[in-house]
Amino acid sequence: MKVIKTIEEARREIGIWRKQGLTVGLVPTMGYLHNGHKSLIEKAKAENDKVVVSVFVNPIQFGPTEDLDKYPRDIERDSVIAEEAGASFIFNPEPAEMYKSTFSTYVDCEGITEGLCGSKRPGHFQGVCTVVSKLFNIIKPNRAYFGEKDAQQLAVIKRMVRDLNFDVEIVPCPIVREEDGLAMSSRNVYLSQEERRAALILSKSLTRSKELLKNGEKETKKILEEIIKVIETESLSKIDYVEIVDSEDLAPVSTVEKPVLIALAVFIGKVRLIDNFTFIG
Ligand code: AMP
């Protein structure tokens, strides 16, 4: 698998494809690829002639106390997985290639970034929007693939693309889970054996809320209380947030009338995990 480190070389390669009239799918990732990422790459391969996987641990989307330095990295392993899934090359720039020392332009998406992870991780979505804009400008993909695992990120990117008229189709991809229900995440490698077991409480609490909704419960306060109750049965867990919001604009809702996103972030020991599901009704 070819691993391209510079913007110039990536552009050269893509320029050749463009001259041949080929379509390009982009799968932005932070690497340490798993089957969740693989499903995005495979979907991109099924819908485009060429697929670029970016592997970039984007420093500007991490807060000062977050896990930037210890975020897992293994480009050799990523190359094998990306190749198997059908990628054409990996774009793996160093931070200095993406951010010159005088870098000073950022993309901000307002409103939709106020709740959920946005309120807990100040500056996170500015970092995400900025790097994704840069990747769109470098790769110029026809389509870009994002996981529903990061539901707020997906909503924010869709909004940014609409607002700034990026000429790219955003393709949402379903959450890939381990057999026992834990949503796959590169951060799962941080979990000890005991924490790995405890981490199941995220999907379990969502399953409970699904039951309530299916039984006709409409009051979000009651559903939230029940989710919190379930999570609190796990002594290793600490809730960062649990929210029920409109699935389009991510505004909090008190009764379930339209499709809603139920999203949560929970610390299992020191590891912060997220999960969600969308209830269409
Ligand atoms: P990350 O490397 O964690 O930044 O994720 C890169 C992309 O893969 C994002 O669009 C994520 O939403 C997506 N992704 C991560 N985990 C999963 C998963 N378990 N299922 C589906 N997509 C995922």
PDB file of N, CA and C and ligand atoms in Angstrom, residues 27-31 33-34 36-37 39-40 61 71 145-150 153 173-177 183-186, ligand 1:
ATOM      1  N   VAL A  27     -11.958   8.620   2.815  1.00  0.00           N
ATOM      2  CA  VAL A  27     -12.315   8.144   4.160  1.00  0.00           C
ATOM      3  C   VAL A  27     -11.336   8.778   5.151  1.00  0.00           C
ATOM      4  N   PRO A  28     -11.769   9.860   5.832  1.00  0.00           N
ATOM      5  CA  PRO A  28     -10.874  10.501   6.811  1.00  0.00           C
ATOM      6  C   PRO A  28     -10.847   9.709   8.122  1.00  0.00           C
ATOM      7  N   THR A  29      -9.657   9.406   8.620  1.00  0.00           N
ATOM      8  CA  THR A  29      -9.526   8.675   9.886  1.00  0.00           C
ATOM      9  C   THR A  29      -8.335   9.223  10.680  1.00  0.00           C
ATOM     10  N   MET A  30      -8.279   8.780  11.944  1.00  0.00           N
ATOM     11  CA  MET A  30      -7.085   9.069  12.743  1.00  0.00           C
ATOM     12  C   MET A  30      -6.227   7.806  12.864  1.00  0.00           C
ATOM     13  N   GLY A  31      -6.538   6.808  12.051  1.00  0.00           N
ATOM     14  CA  GLY A  31      -5.706   5.605  12.025  1.00  0.00           C
ATOM     15  C   GLY A  31      -6.022   4.614  13.121  1.00  0.00           C
ATOM     16  N   LEU A  33      -6.644   1.465  12.468  1.00  0.00           N
ATOM     17  CA  LEU A  33      -7.888   1.063  11.806  1.00  0.00           C
ATOM     18  C   LEU A  33      -8.472  -0.231  12.379  1.00  0.00           C
ATOM     19  N   HIS A  34      -9.801  -0.276  12.410  1.00  0.00           N
ATOM     20  CA  HIS A  34     -10.537  -1.469  12.853  1.00  0.00           C
ATOM     21  C   HIS A  34     -11.660  -1.727  11.855  1.00  0.00           C
ATOM     22  N   GLY A  36     -14.712  -1.007  11.873  1.00  0.00           N
ATOM     23  CA  GLY A  36     -15.572   0.154  11.618  1.00  0.00           C
ATOM     24  C   GLY A  36     -15.014   0.957  10.448  1.00  0.00           C
ATOM     25  N   HIS A  37     -13.721   1.295  10.536  1.00  0.00           N
ATOM     26  CA  HIS A  37     -13.072   2.016   9.440  1.00  0.00           C
ATOM     27  C   HIS A  37     -13.152   1.201   8.143  1.00  0.00           C
ATOM     28  N   SER A  39     -15.308  -0.886   7.133  1.00  0.00           N
ATOM     29  CA  SER A  39     -16.626  -0.844   6.481  1.00  0.00           C
ATOM     30  C   SER A  39     -16.789   0.446   5.662  1.00  0.00           C
ATOM     31  N   LEU A  40     -16.206   1.546   6.154  1.00  0.00           N
ATOM     32  CA  LEU A  40     -16.270   2.809   5.403  1.00  0.00           C
ATOM     33  C   LEU A  40     -15.461   2.693   4.107  1.00  0.00           C
ATOM     34  N   GLN A  61      -7.700  19.142  17.063  1.00  0.00           N
ATOM     35  CA  GLN A  61      -9.029  18.749  17.565  1.00  0.00           C
ATOM     36  C   GLN A  61      -8.949  18.118  18.952  1.00  0.00           C
ATOM     37  N   TYR A  71      -2.428   8.645  21.698  1.00  0.00           N
ATOM     38  CA  TYR A  71      -3.378   8.071  20.747  1.00  0.00           C
ATOM     39  C   TYR A  71      -2.665   6.968  19.954  1.00  0.00           C
ATOM     40  N   TYR A 145     -16.795   9.641   3.352  1.00  0.00           N
ATOM     41  CA  TYR A 145     -17.497   8.641   4.173  1.00  0.00           C
ATOM     42  C   TYR A 145     -17.244   8.885   5.656  1.00  0.00           C
ATOM     43  N   PHE A 146     -18.343   8.992   6.418  1.00  0.00           N
ATOM     44  CA  PHE A 146     -18.245   9.266   7.857  1.00  0.00           C
ATOM     45  C   PHE A 146     -19.136   8.289   8.614  1.00  0.00           C
ATOM     46  N   GLY A 147     -18.655   7.834   9.779  1.00  0.00           N
ATOM     47  CA  GLY A 147     -19.400   6.861  10.569  1.00  0.00           C
ATOM     48  C   GLY A 147     -20.457   7.520  11.448  1.00  0.00           C
ATOM     49  N   GLU A 148     -21.588   6.843  11.593  1.00  0.00           N
ATOM     50  CA  GLU A 148     -22.636   7.314  12.501  1.00  0.00           C
ATOM     51  C   GLU A 148     -22.214   7.165  13.961  1.00  0.00           C
ATOM     52  N   LYS A 149     -21.141   6.426  14.197  1.00  0.00           N
ATOM     53  CA  LYS A 149     -20.564   6.319  15.546  1.00  0.00           C
ATOM     54  C   LYS A 149     -20.314   7.712  16.127  1.00  0.00           C
ATOM     55  N   ASP A 150     -19.785   8.618  15.276  1.00  0.00           N
ATOM     56  CA  ASP A 150     -19.546  10.011  15.681  1.00  0.00           C
ATOM     57  C   ASP A 150     -20.691  10.852  15.122  1.00  0.00           C
ATOM     58  N   GLN A 153     -20.342  14.640  14.844  1.00  0.00           N
ATOM     59  CA  GLN A 153     -19.369  14.980  13.797  1.00  0.00           C
ATOM     60  C   GLN A 153     -20.021  14.899  12.414  1.00  0.00           C
ATOM     61  N   CYS A 173     -22.331   6.129   7.349  1.00  0.00           N
ATOM     62  CA  CYS A 173     -22.136   4.673   7.410  1.00  0.00           C
ATOM     63  C   CYS A 173     -22.514   4.179   8.811  1.00  0.00           C
ATOM     64  N   PRO A 174     -23.236   3.049   8.881  1.00  0.00           N
ATOM     65  CA  PRO A 174     -23.720   2.555  10.179  1.00  0.00           C
ATOM     66  C   PRO A 174     -22.608   2.161  11.157  1.00  0.00           C
ATOM     67  N   ILE A 175     -22.942   2.176  12.435  1.00  0.00           N
ATOM     68  CA  ILE A 175     -21.977   1.819  13.485  1.00  0.00           C
ATOM     69  C   ILE A 175     -21.654   0.325  13.407  1.00  0.00           C
ATOM     70  N   VAL A 176     -20.365   0.002  13.434  1.00  0.00           N
ATOM     71  CA  VAL A 176     -19.935  -1.400  13.486  1.00  0.00           C
ATOM     72  C   VAL A 176     -19.585  -1.714  14.944  1.00  0.00           C
ATOM     73  N   ARG A 177     -20.131  -2.846  15.425  1.00  0.00           N
ATOM     74  CA  ARG A 177     -19.960  -3.207  16.838  1.00  0.00           C
ATOM     75  C   ARG A 177     -19.227  -4.530  16.996  1.00  0.00           C
ATOM     76  N   ALA A 183     -19.396  -0.610  20.641  1.00  0.00           N
ATOM     77  CA  ALA A 183     -19.067   0.056  19.380  1.00  0.00           C
ATOM     78  C   ALA A 183     -17.554   0.032  19.184  1.00  0.00           C
ATOM     79  N   MET A 184     -17.111  -0.347  17.995  1.00  0.00           N
ATOM     80  CA  MET A 184     -15.667  -0.386  17.747  1.00  0.00           C
ATOM     81  C   MET A 184     -15.093   1.021  17.797  1.00  0.00           C
ATOM     82  N   SER A 185     -13.898   1.112  18.376  1.00  0.00           N
ATOM     83  CA  SER A 185     -13.218   2.398  18.484  1.00  0.00           C
ATOM     84  C   SER A 185     -11.730   2.134  18.660  1.00  0.00           C
ATOM     85  N   SER A 186     -10.906   2.994  18.090  1.00  0.00           N
ATOM     86  CA  SER A 186      -9.455   2.855  18.274  1.00  0.00           C
ATOM     87  C   SER A 186      -9.120   2.967  19.761  1.00  0.00           C
TER      88      SER A 186
HETATM   89  P1  AMP B   1     -11.625   7.977  13.842  1.00  0.00           P
HETATM   90  O1  AMP B   1     -10.396   7.329  13.287  1.00  0.00           O
HETATM   91  O2  AMP B   1     -12.044   7.416  15.164  1.00  0.00           O
HETATM   92  O3  AMP B   1     -11.549   9.480  13.805  1.00  0.00           O
HETATM   93  O4  AMP B   1     -12.809   7.579  12.860  1.00  0.00           O
HETATM   94  C1  AMP B   1     -12.724   7.792  11.477  1.00  0.00           C
HETATM   95  C2  AMP B   1     -14.082   7.554  10.857  1.00  0.00           C
HETATM   96  O5  AMP B   1     -14.481   6.213  11.119  1.00  0.00           O
HETATM   97  C3  AMP B   1     -15.168   8.463  11.429  1.00  0.00           C
HETATM   98  O6  AMP B   1     -16.047   8.851  10.379  1.00  0.00           O
HETATM   99  C4  AMP B   1     -15.849   7.567  12.421  1.00  0.00           C
HETATM  100  O7  AMP B   1     -17.202   7.911  12.664  1.00  0.00           O
HETATM  101  C5  AMP B   1     -15.764   6.223  11.727  1.00  0.00           C
HETATM  102  N1  AMP B   1     -15.868   5.147  12.710  1.00  0.00           N
HETATM  103  C6  AMP B   1     -15.134   4.980  13.843  1.00  0.00           C
HETATM  104  N2  AMP B   1     -15.587   3.904  14.539  1.00  0.00           N
HETATM  105  C7  AMP B   1     -16.630   3.401  13.831  1.00  0.00           C
HETATM  106  C8  AMP B   1     -17.529   2.302  14.035  1.00  0.00           C
HETATM  107  N3  AMP B   1     -17.441   1.521  15.094  1.00  0.00           N
HETATM  108  N4  AMP B   1     -18.473   2.088  13.089  1.00  0.00           N
HETATM  109  C9  AMP B   1     -18.580   2.892  12.012  1.00  0.00           C
HETATM  110  N5  AMP B   1     -17.785   3.938  11.767  1.00  0.00           N
HETATM  111  C10 AMP B   1     -16.814   4.193  12.666  1.00  0.00           C
END
